[in-house]
């Protein structure tokens, strides 16, 4: 039970942070104009041309999945995301015996829930982090997307990392 309590704390802190950031952006930053996608026209500049990298906080609405994929099917995406989250929660709670997978799974679940909550309240996902790498405008994303990505990469490394205690 102690194991799950820590996971709940992490979940609630991260989901609250995601909700607060998105709410702030939604209520305080003008929606980004794609005619002027870079700050100062497209949001709040955090840094510009730091070794060729620029970063700004913007407000963009996304009705699809990553990079706007499947944006014509928002309800289907909502259902698929919900099923995946339920499956991961069931797996984490009842079938996962490897505690090393707990945190990556919580990150994935929290990120997916953050985007599901957006769909429930806004009928779209609020994205805000905009990087420009040496002239390439990276697709705009949010904290929930970052949690999902970090969780998947973490799981990937867990999957391929050899267990030193296991005998061959």
PDB file of C-alpha atoms in Angstrom:
ATOM      1  CA  UNK A   1       0.000   0.000   0.000  1.00  0.00           C
ATOM      2  CA  UNK A   2       2.921   2.313   0.748  1.00  0.00           C
ATOM      3  CA  UNK A   3       4.125   1.765  -2.826  1.00  0.00           C
ATOM      4  CA  UNK A   4       0.801   2.967  -4.254  1.00  0.00           C
ATOM      5  CA  UNK A   5       0.549   5.926  -1.884  1.00  0.00           C
ATOM      6  CA  UNK A   6       3.785   7.374  -3.283  1.00  0.00           C
ATOM      7  CA  UNK A   7       2.518   6.838  -6.820  1.00  0.00           C
ATOM      8  CA  UNK A   8      -0.764   8.617  -6.008  1.00  0.00           C
ATOM      9  CA  UNK A   9       1.164  11.585  -4.595  1.00  0.00           C
ATOM     10  CA  UNK A  10       3.278  11.828  -7.766  1.00  0.00           C
ATOM     11  CA  UNK A  11       0.142  11.482  -9.918  1.00  0.00           C
ATOM     12  CA  UNK A  12      -1.760  14.228  -8.087  1.00  0.00           C
ATOM     13  CA  UNK A  13       1.167  16.671  -8.025  1.00  0.00           C
ATOM     14  CA  UNK A  14       1.882  16.235 -11.734  1.00  0.00           C
ATOM     15  CA  UNK A  15      -1.765  16.304 -12.838  1.00  0.00           C
ATOM     16  CA  UNK A  16      -2.333  19.465 -10.774  1.00  0.00           C
ATOM     17  CA  UNK A  17       0.739  21.096 -12.317  1.00  0.00           C
ATOM     18  CA  UNK A  18      -0.430  20.152 -15.828  1.00  0.00           C
ATOM     19  CA  UNK A  19      -3.924  21.527 -15.186  1.00  0.00           C
ATOM     20  CA  UNK A  20      -2.590  24.768 -13.663  1.00  0.00           C
ATOM     21  CA  UNK A  21      -0.154  25.429 -16.516  1.00  0.00           C
ATOM     22  CA  UNK A  22      -2.797  24.773 -19.174  1.00  0.00           C
ATOM     23  CA  UNK A  23      -5.359  26.903 -17.361  1.00  0.00           C
ATOM     24  CA  UNK A  24      -2.894  29.783 -17.065  1.00  0.00           C
ATOM     25  CA  UNK A  25      -2.022  29.573 -20.764  1.00  0.00           C
ATOM     26  CA  UNK A  26      -5.686  29.297 -21.783  1.00  0.00           C
ATOM     27  CA  UNK A  27      -6.726  32.347 -19.755  1.00  0.00           C
ATOM     28  CA  UNK A  28      -3.655  34.584 -20.080  1.00  0.00           C
ATOM     29  CA  UNK A  29      -1.830  34.041 -23.372  1.00  0.00           C
ATOM     30  CA  UNK A  30      -3.386  35.012 -26.705  1.00  0.00           C
ATOM     31  CA  UNK A  31      -3.902  32.155 -29.126  1.00  0.00           C
ATOM     32  CA  UNK A  32      -0.882  31.868 -31.397  1.00  0.00           C
ATOM     33  CA  UNK A  33      -1.134  33.298 -34.877  1.00  0.00           C
ATOM     34  CA  UNK A  34       0.520  30.999 -37.374  1.00  0.00           C
ATOM     35  CA  UNK A  35       1.409  34.022 -39.481  1.00  0.00           C
ATOM     36  CA  UNK A  36       3.891  34.988 -36.753  1.00  0.00           C
ATOM     37  CA  UNK A  37       4.761  31.694 -35.028  1.00  0.00           C
ATOM     38  CA  UNK A  38       7.748  32.965 -33.057  1.00  0.00           C
ATOM     39  CA  UNK A  39       7.905  35.274 -30.089  1.00  0.00           C
ATOM     40  CA  UNK A  40       7.360  38.090 -29.496  1.00  0.00           C
ATOM     41  CA  UNK A  41       4.362  37.659 -31.821  1.00  0.00           C
ATOM     42  CA  UNK A  42       3.571  34.084 -30.844  1.00  0.00           C
ATOM     43  CA  UNK A  43       3.838  34.074 -27.086  1.00  0.00           C
ATOM     44  CA  UNK A  44       6.216  34.750 -24.226  1.00  0.00           C
ATOM     45  CA  UNK A  45       9.878  34.411 -25.099  1.00  0.00           C
ATOM     46  CA  UNK A  46      11.855  32.462 -22.528  1.00  0.00           C
ATOM     47  CA  UNK A  47      15.150  32.556 -24.417  1.00  0.00           C
ATOM     48  CA  UNK A  48      16.165  33.342 -27.961  1.00  0.00           C
ATOM     49  CA  UNK A  49      19.085  32.020 -29.983  1.00  0.00           C
ATOM     50  CA  UNK A  50      20.867  30.292 -27.112  1.00  0.00           C
ATOM     51  CA  UNK A  51      23.404  28.339 -29.186  1.00  0.00           C
ATOM     52  CA  UNK A  52      20.846  28.356 -31.997  1.00  0.00           C
ATOM     53  CA  UNK A  53      17.915  27.263 -29.831  1.00  0.00           C
ATOM     54  CA  UNK A  54      14.908  29.438 -28.987  1.00  0.00           C
ATOM     55  CA  UNK A  55      12.086  28.643 -26.566  1.00  0.00           C
ATOM     56  CA  UNK A  56       8.768  30.359 -25.966  1.00  0.00           C
ATOM     57  CA  UNK A  57       5.490  29.751 -24.178  1.00  0.00           C
ATOM     58  CA  UNK A  58       2.592  29.971 -26.635  1.00  0.00           C
ATOM     59  CA  UNK A  59      -1.077  29.013 -26.753  1.00  0.00           C
ATOM     60  CA  UNK A  60      -2.129  26.494 -29.397  1.00  0.00           C
ATOM     61  CA  UNK A  61      -5.177  24.229 -29.517  1.00  0.00           C
ATOM     62  CA  UNK A  62      -4.806  20.663 -30.777  1.00  0.00           C
ATOM     63  CA  UNK A  63      -7.834  18.469 -31.501  1.00  0.00           C
ATOM     64  CA  UNK A  64      -5.679  15.505 -32.516  1.00  0.00           C
ATOM     65  CA  UNK A  65      -2.968  13.330 -31.054  1.00  0.00           C
ATOM     66  CA  UNK A  66       0.764  14.048 -31.285  1.00  0.00           C
ATOM     67  CA  UNK A  67       1.535  16.663 -33.957  1.00  0.00           C
ATOM     68  CA  UNK A  68      -2.181  16.994 -34.713  1.00  0.00           C
ATOM     69  CA  UNK A  69      -2.550  13.455 -36.069  1.00  0.00           C
ATOM     70  CA  UNK A  70      -6.145  12.199 -36.361  1.00  0.00           C
ATOM     71  CA  UNK A  71      -7.520  15.665 -35.588  1.00  0.00           C
ATOM     72  CA  UNK A  72     -10.701  14.845 -37.500  1.00  0.00           C
ATOM     73  CA  UNK A  73     -11.544  12.128 -34.959  1.00  0.00           C
ATOM     74  CA  UNK A  74     -11.376  13.783 -31.506  1.00  0.00           C
ATOM     75  CA  UNK A  75     -14.117  11.627 -29.958  1.00  0.00           C
ATOM     76  CA  UNK A  76     -12.462   8.424 -31.160  1.00  0.00           C
ATOM     77  CA  UNK A  77      -9.140   9.648 -29.741  1.00  0.00           C
ATOM     78  CA  UNK A  78     -10.866  10.371 -26.418  1.00  0.00           C
ATOM     79  CA  UNK A  79     -12.243   6.809 -26.294  1.00  0.00           C
ATOM     80  CA  UNK A  80      -8.898   5.252 -27.277  1.00  0.00           C
ATOM     81  CA  UNK A  81      -6.988   7.353 -24.728  1.00  0.00           C
ATOM     82  CA  UNK A  82      -9.495   6.425 -22.015  1.00  0.00           C
ATOM     83  CA  UNK A  83      -9.232   2.695 -22.792  1.00  0.00           C
ATOM     84  CA  UNK A  84      -5.432   2.864 -22.764  1.00  0.00           C
ATOM     85  CA  UNK A  85      -5.420   4.698 -19.418  1.00  0.00           C
ATOM     86  CA  UNK A  86      -7.837   2.184 -17.882  1.00  0.00           C
ATOM     87  CA  UNK A  87      -5.696  -0.677 -19.174  1.00  0.00           C
ATOM     88  CA  UNK A  88      -2.510   0.840 -17.778  1.00  0.00           C
ATOM     89  CA  UNK A  89      -4.126   1.534 -14.396  1.00  0.00           C
ATOM     90  CA  UNK A  90      -5.373  -2.069 -14.203  1.00  0.00           C
ATOM     91  CA  UNK A  91      -1.946  -3.367 -15.206  1.00  0.00           C
ATOM     92  CA  UNK A  92      -0.184  -1.136 -12.669  1.00  0.00           C
ATOM     93  CA  UNK A  93      -2.572  -2.007  -9.855  1.00  0.00           C
ATOM     94  CA  UNK A  94      -3.013  -5.737 -10.378  1.00  0.00           C
ATOM     95  CA  UNK A  95      -0.422  -7.242 -12.700  1.00  0.00           C
ATOM     96  CA  UNK A  96       2.789  -5.230 -12.478  1.00  0.00           C
ATOM     97  CA  UNK A  97       5.103  -7.035 -10.087  1.00  0.00           C
ATOM     98  CA  UNK A  98       8.185  -5.072 -11.146  1.00  0.00           C
ATOM     99  CA  UNK A  99       8.331  -1.927  -9.025  1.00  0.00           C
ATOM    100  CA  UNK A 100      10.909  -0.468 -11.418  1.00  0.00           C
ATOM    101  CA  UNK A 101       8.102   0.075 -13.945  1.00  0.00           C
ATOM    102  CA  UNK A 102       5.871   1.964 -11.501  1.00  0.00           C
ATOM    103  CA  UNK A 103       7.128   5.495 -12.083  1.00  0.00           C
ATOM    104  CA  UNK A 104       7.313   5.302 -15.894  1.00  0.00           C
ATOM    105  CA  UNK A 105       3.766   3.909 -15.955  1.00  0.00           C
ATOM    106  CA  UNK A 106       2.549   6.669 -13.629  1.00  0.00           C
ATOM    107  CA  UNK A 107       4.107   9.274 -15.935  1.00  0.00           C
ATOM    108  CA  UNK A 108       2.341   7.783 -18.969  1.00  0.00           C
ATOM    109  CA  UNK A 109      -0.984   7.511 -17.127  1.00  0.00           C
ATOM    110  CA  UNK A 110      -0.711  11.053 -15.743  1.00  0.00           C
ATOM    111  CA  UNK A 111       0.171  12.533 -19.118  1.00  0.00           C
ATOM    112  CA  UNK A 112      -2.681  10.737 -20.850  1.00  0.00           C
ATOM    113  CA  UNK A 113      -5.090  11.818 -18.100  1.00  0.00           C
ATOM    114  CA  UNK A 114      -3.913  15.415 -18.477  1.00  0.00           C
ATOM    115  CA  UNK A 115      -4.830  15.366 -22.158  1.00  0.00           C
ATOM    116  CA  UNK A 116      -8.134  13.573 -21.454  1.00  0.00           C
ATOM    117  CA  UNK A 117      -9.033  16.264 -18.906  1.00  0.00           C
ATOM    118  CA  UNK A 118      -8.279  18.902 -21.557  1.00  0.00           C
ATOM    119  CA  UNK A 119     -10.672  17.218 -23.964  1.00  0.00           C
ATOM    120  CA  UNK A 120     -13.394  17.080 -21.300  1.00  0.00           C
ATOM    121  CA  UNK A 121     -13.074  20.781 -20.389  1.00  0.00           C
ATOM    122  CA  UNK A 122     -11.937  22.408 -23.638  1.00  0.00           C
ATOM    123  CA  UNK A 123     -12.883  19.831 -26.336  1.00  0.00           C
ATOM    124  CA  UNK A 124      -9.236  20.059 -27.412  1.00  0.00           C
ATOM    125  CA  UNK A 125      -5.753  19.792 -25.925  1.00  0.00           C
ATOM    126  CA  UNK A 126      -3.901  22.955 -24.905  1.00  0.00           C
ATOM    127  CA  UNK A 127      -0.258  22.981 -26.053  1.00  0.00           C
ATOM    128  CA  UNK A 128       2.273  25.634 -25.061  1.00  0.00           C
ATOM    129  CA  UNK A 129       5.963  24.690 -25.216  1.00  0.00           C
ATOM    130  CA  UNK A 130       7.555  25.858 -28.455  1.00  0.00           C
ATOM    131  CA  UNK A 131      11.176  25.143 -29.330  1.00  0.00           C
ATOM    132  CA  UNK A 132      13.032  26.250 -32.406  1.00  0.00           C
ATOM    133  CA  UNK A 133      16.199  24.239 -33.028  1.00  0.00           C
ATOM    134  CA  UNK A 134      18.575  25.914 -35.498  1.00  0.00           C
ATOM    135  CA  UNK A 135      15.704  27.134 -37.671  1.00  0.00           C
ATOM    136  CA  UNK A 136      13.517  24.027 -37.267  1.00  0.00           C
ATOM    137  CA  UNK A 137      10.256  24.744 -35.467  1.00  0.00           C
ATOM    138  CA  UNK A 138       9.630  21.665 -33.322  1.00  0.00           C
ATOM    139  CA  UNK A 139       5.931  20.771 -32.920  1.00  0.00           C
ATOM    140  CA  UNK A 140       4.379  22.555 -29.950  1.00  0.00           C
ATOM    141  CA  UNK A 141       3.650  20.310 -26.956  1.00  0.00           C
ATOM    142  CA  UNK A 142       2.577  20.412 -23.302  1.00  0.00           C
ATOM    143  CA  UNK A 143       3.646  18.984 -19.943  1.00  0.00           C
ATOM    144  CA  UNK A 144       1.358  15.957 -20.363  1.00  0.00           C
ATOM    145  CA  UNK A 145       3.034  15.108 -23.679  1.00  0.00           C
ATOM    146  CA  UNK A 146       6.422  15.372 -21.960  1.00  0.00           C
ATOM    147  CA  UNK A 147       5.321  12.997 -19.203  1.00  0.00           C
ATOM    148  CA  UNK A 148       4.129  10.440 -21.763  1.00  0.00           C
ATOM    149  CA  UNK A 149       7.370  10.695 -23.742  1.00  0.00           C
ATOM    150  CA  UNK A 150       9.613  10.438 -20.678  1.00  0.00           C
ATOM    151  CA  UNK A 151       7.571   7.495 -19.354  1.00  0.00           C
ATOM    152  CA  UNK A 152       7.811   5.607 -22.658  1.00  0.00           C
ATOM    153  CA  UNK A 153      11.571   6.215 -22.969  1.00  0.00           C
ATOM    154  CA  UNK A 154      12.058   5.174 -19.328  1.00  0.00           C
ATOM    155  CA  UNK A 155      10.072   1.959 -19.918  1.00  0.00           C
ATOM    156  CA  UNK A 156      12.050   1.294 -23.085  1.00  0.00           C
ATOM    157  CA  UNK A 157      15.328   1.470 -21.160  1.00  0.00           C
ATOM    158  CA  UNK A 158      13.876  -0.664 -18.352  1.00  0.00           C
ATOM    159  CA  UNK A 159      12.828  -3.275 -20.899  1.00  0.00           C
ATOM    160  CA  UNK A 160      16.271  -3.522 -22.476  1.00  0.00           C
ATOM    161  CA  UNK A 161      18.337  -3.095 -19.322  1.00  0.00           C
ATOM    162  CA  UNK A 162      19.582  -6.445 -18.119  1.00  0.00           C
ATOM    163  CA  UNK A 163      18.683  -7.429 -14.579  1.00  0.00           C
ATOM    164  CA  UNK A 164      22.013  -7.884 -12.793  1.00  0.00           C
ATOM    165  CA  UNK A 165      20.425 -10.101 -10.126  1.00  0.00           C
ATOM    166  CA  UNK A 166      18.993 -12.561 -12.647  1.00  0.00           C
ATOM    167  CA  UNK A 167      20.995 -15.692 -13.325  1.00  0.00           C
ATOM    168  CA  UNK A 168      21.314 -16.846 -16.903  1.00  0.00           C
TER     169      UNK A 168
END
